[in-house]
CSV table of C-alpha atoms (C1' of nucleotides) in Angstrom, one decimal:
chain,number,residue,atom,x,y,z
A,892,UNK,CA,9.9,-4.6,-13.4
A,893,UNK,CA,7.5,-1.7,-14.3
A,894,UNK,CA,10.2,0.8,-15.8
A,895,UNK,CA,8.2,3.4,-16.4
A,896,UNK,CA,4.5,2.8,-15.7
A,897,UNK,CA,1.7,4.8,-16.5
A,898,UNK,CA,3.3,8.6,-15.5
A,899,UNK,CA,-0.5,10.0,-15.5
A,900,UNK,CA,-1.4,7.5,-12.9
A,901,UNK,CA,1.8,7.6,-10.7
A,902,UNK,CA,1.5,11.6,-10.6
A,903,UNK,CA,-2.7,10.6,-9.3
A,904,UNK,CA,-0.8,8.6,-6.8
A,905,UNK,CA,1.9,11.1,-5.9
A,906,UNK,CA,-0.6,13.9,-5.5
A,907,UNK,CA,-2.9,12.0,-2.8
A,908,UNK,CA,0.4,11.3,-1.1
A,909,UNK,CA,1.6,14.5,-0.9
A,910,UNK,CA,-1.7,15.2,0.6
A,911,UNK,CA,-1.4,13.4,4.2
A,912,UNK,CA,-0.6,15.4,6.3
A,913,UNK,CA,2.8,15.8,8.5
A,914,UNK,CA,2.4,12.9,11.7
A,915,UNK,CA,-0.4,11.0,9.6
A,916,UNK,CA,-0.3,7.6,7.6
A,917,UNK,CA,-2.4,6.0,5.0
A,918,UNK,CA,-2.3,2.4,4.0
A,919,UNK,CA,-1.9,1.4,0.4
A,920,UNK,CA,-5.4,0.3,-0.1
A,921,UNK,CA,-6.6,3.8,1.1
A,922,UNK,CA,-4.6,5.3,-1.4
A,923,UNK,CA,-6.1,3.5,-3.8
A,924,UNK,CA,-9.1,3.9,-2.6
A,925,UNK,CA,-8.5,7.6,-3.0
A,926,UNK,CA,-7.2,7.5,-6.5
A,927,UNK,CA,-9.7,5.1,-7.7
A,928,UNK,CA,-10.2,2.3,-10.3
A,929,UNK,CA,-6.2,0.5,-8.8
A,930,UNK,CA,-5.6,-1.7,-6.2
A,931,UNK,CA,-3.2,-1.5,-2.8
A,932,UNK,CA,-0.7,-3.1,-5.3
A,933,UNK,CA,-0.8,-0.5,-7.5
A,934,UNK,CA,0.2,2.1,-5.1
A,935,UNK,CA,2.9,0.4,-3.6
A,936,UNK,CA,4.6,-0.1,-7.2
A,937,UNK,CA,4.2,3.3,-8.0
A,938,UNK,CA,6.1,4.9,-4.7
A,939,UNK,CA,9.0,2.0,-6.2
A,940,UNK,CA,9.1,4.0,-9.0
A,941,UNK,CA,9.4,8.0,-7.4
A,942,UNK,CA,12.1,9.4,-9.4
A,943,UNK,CA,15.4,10.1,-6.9
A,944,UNK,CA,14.8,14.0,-7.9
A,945,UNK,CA,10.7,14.0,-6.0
A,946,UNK,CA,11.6,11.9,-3.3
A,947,UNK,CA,12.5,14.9,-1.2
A,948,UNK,CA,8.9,16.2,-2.3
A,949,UNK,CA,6.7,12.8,-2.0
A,950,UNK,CA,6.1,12.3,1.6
A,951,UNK,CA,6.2,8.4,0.6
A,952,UNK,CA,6.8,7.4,4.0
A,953,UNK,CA,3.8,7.8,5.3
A,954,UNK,CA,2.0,5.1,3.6
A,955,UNK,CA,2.2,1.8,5.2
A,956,UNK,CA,1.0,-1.7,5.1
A,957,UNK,CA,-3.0,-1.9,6.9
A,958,UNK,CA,-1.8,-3.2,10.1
A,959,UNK,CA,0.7,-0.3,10.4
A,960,UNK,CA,4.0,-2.5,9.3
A,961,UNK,CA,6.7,-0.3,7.2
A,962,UNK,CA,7.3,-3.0,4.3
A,963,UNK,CA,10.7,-1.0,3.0
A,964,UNK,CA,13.8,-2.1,4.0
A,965,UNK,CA,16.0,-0.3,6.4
A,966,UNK,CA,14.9,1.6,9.0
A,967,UNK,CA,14.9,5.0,6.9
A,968,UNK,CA,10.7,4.8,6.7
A,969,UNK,CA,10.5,4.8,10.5
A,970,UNK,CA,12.9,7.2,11.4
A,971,UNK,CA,11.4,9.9,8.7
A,972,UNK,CA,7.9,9.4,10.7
A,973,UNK,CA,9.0,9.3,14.1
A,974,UNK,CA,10.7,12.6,13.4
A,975,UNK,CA,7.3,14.4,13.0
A,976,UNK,CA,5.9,12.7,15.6
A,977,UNK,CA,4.2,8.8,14.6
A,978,UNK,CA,4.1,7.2,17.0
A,979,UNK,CA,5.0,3.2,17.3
A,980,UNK,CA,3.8,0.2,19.7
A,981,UNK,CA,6.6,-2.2,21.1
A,982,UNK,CA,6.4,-4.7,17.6
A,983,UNK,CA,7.4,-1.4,14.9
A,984,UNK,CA,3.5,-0.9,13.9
A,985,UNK,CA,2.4,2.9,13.5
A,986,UNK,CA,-0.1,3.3,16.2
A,987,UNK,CA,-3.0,3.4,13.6
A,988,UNK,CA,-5.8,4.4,16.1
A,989,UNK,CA,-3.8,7.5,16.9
A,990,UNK,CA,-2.0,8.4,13.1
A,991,UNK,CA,-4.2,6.9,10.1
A,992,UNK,CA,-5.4,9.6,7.9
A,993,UNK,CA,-9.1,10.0,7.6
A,994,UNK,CA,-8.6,10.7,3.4
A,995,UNK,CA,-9.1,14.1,2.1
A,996,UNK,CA,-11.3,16.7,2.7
A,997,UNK,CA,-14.5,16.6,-0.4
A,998,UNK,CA,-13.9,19.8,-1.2
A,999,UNK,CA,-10.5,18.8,-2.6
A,1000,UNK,CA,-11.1,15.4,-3.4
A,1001,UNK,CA,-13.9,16.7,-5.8
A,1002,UNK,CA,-11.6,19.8,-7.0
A,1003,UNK,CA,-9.0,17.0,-8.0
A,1004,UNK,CA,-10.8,14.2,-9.5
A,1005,UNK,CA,-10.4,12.2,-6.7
A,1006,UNK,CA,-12.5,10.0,-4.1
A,1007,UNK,CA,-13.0,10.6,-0.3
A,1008,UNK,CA,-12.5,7.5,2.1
A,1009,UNK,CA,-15.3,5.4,3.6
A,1010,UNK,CA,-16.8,6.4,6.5
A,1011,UNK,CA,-14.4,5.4,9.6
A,1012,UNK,CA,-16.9,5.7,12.2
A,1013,UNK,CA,-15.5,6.5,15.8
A,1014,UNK,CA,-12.2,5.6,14.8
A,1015,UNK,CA,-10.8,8.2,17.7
A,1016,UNK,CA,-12.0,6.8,21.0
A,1017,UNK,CA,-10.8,3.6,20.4
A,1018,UNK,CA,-7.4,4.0,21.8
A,1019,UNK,CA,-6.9,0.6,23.3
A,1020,UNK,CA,-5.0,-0.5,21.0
A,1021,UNK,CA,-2.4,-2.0,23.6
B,447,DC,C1',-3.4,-14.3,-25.3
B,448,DA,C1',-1.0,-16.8,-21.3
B,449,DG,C1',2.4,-16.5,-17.6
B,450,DA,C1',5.2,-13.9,-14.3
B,451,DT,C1',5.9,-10.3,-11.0
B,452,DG,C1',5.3,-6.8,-7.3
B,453,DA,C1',6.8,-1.1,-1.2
B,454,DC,C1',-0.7,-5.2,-0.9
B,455,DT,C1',-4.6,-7.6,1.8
B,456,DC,C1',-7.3,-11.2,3.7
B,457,DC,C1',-8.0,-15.9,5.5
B,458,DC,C1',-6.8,-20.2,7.4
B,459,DA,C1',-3.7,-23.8,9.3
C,762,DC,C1',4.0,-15.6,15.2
C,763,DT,C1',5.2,-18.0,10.7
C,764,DG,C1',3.9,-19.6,6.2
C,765,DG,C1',1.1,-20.7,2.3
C,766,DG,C1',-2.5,-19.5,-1.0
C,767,DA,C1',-5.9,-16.8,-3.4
C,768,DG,C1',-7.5,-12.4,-5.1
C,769,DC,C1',-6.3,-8.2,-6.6
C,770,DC,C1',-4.6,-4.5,-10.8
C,771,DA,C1',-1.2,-2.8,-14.2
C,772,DT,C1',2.7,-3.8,-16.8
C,773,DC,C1',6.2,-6.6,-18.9
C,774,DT,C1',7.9,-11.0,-21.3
DNA sequence: CAGATGACTCCCA
DNA sequence: CTGGGAGCCATCT
């Protein structure tokens, strides 16, 4: 389904993706955070829908499931990140301690219309995650 | 307007 | 770990 959703909301969506940075992930539900006023669902429908011709420019692999799973099929998703350096634990799972974006900066998020993420607290020395 | 459907997420058995 | 079910939002039938 969705043949052509909303096109203003899937470029909102495309521009906060194109905004993590190379070796980071976001989940869904931070994009949507980000974006505002959609869901985790949401997001994941739109980066269905990237037109063959933007997904060289959409860095689309880098958003993942909350608990670091790659829901796509194939193993394209995982080898794009691993190339610029993700990281993965022994089960396929980005490392999210190490790798989950901390949303944008306010500057730009405020510049674009857009929202900044939640506090995530010390979300760096926790590294035992294994 | 009601029902169905998803690259989601959370909770419980 | 697996599976089911509810909640979620936008769009399509």
């Amino acid at each position: 389904m969705l043949p052509h959703a909303n096109a203003a909301l899937h470029e909102r969506i495309y521009t906060v993706v194109c905004a993590i940075p190379r070796g980071m992930v976001a989940t869904y539900g931070d994009v949507a955070v980000i974006v505002g006023g959609i869901d985790a669902r949401e997001v994941g429908y739109a980066l269905g829908e990237i037109p063959k011709a933007r997904v060289e420019e959409i860095p689309w692999q880098r958003v993942v499931a909350r608990d670091g799973v790659i829901s796509t099929r194939g193993l394209a998703q995982r080898q794009a990140l691993e190339s610029e350096g993700v990281a993965f634990d022994p089960t396929e799972r980005v490392i999210m301690a190490r790798h989950q974006w901390d949303g944008p900066q306010a500057a730009w998020a405020e510049a674009n219309g857009f929202h900044t993420l939640p506090t995530r607290g010390e979300r760096g020395e926790q590294l035992s995650l294994f």
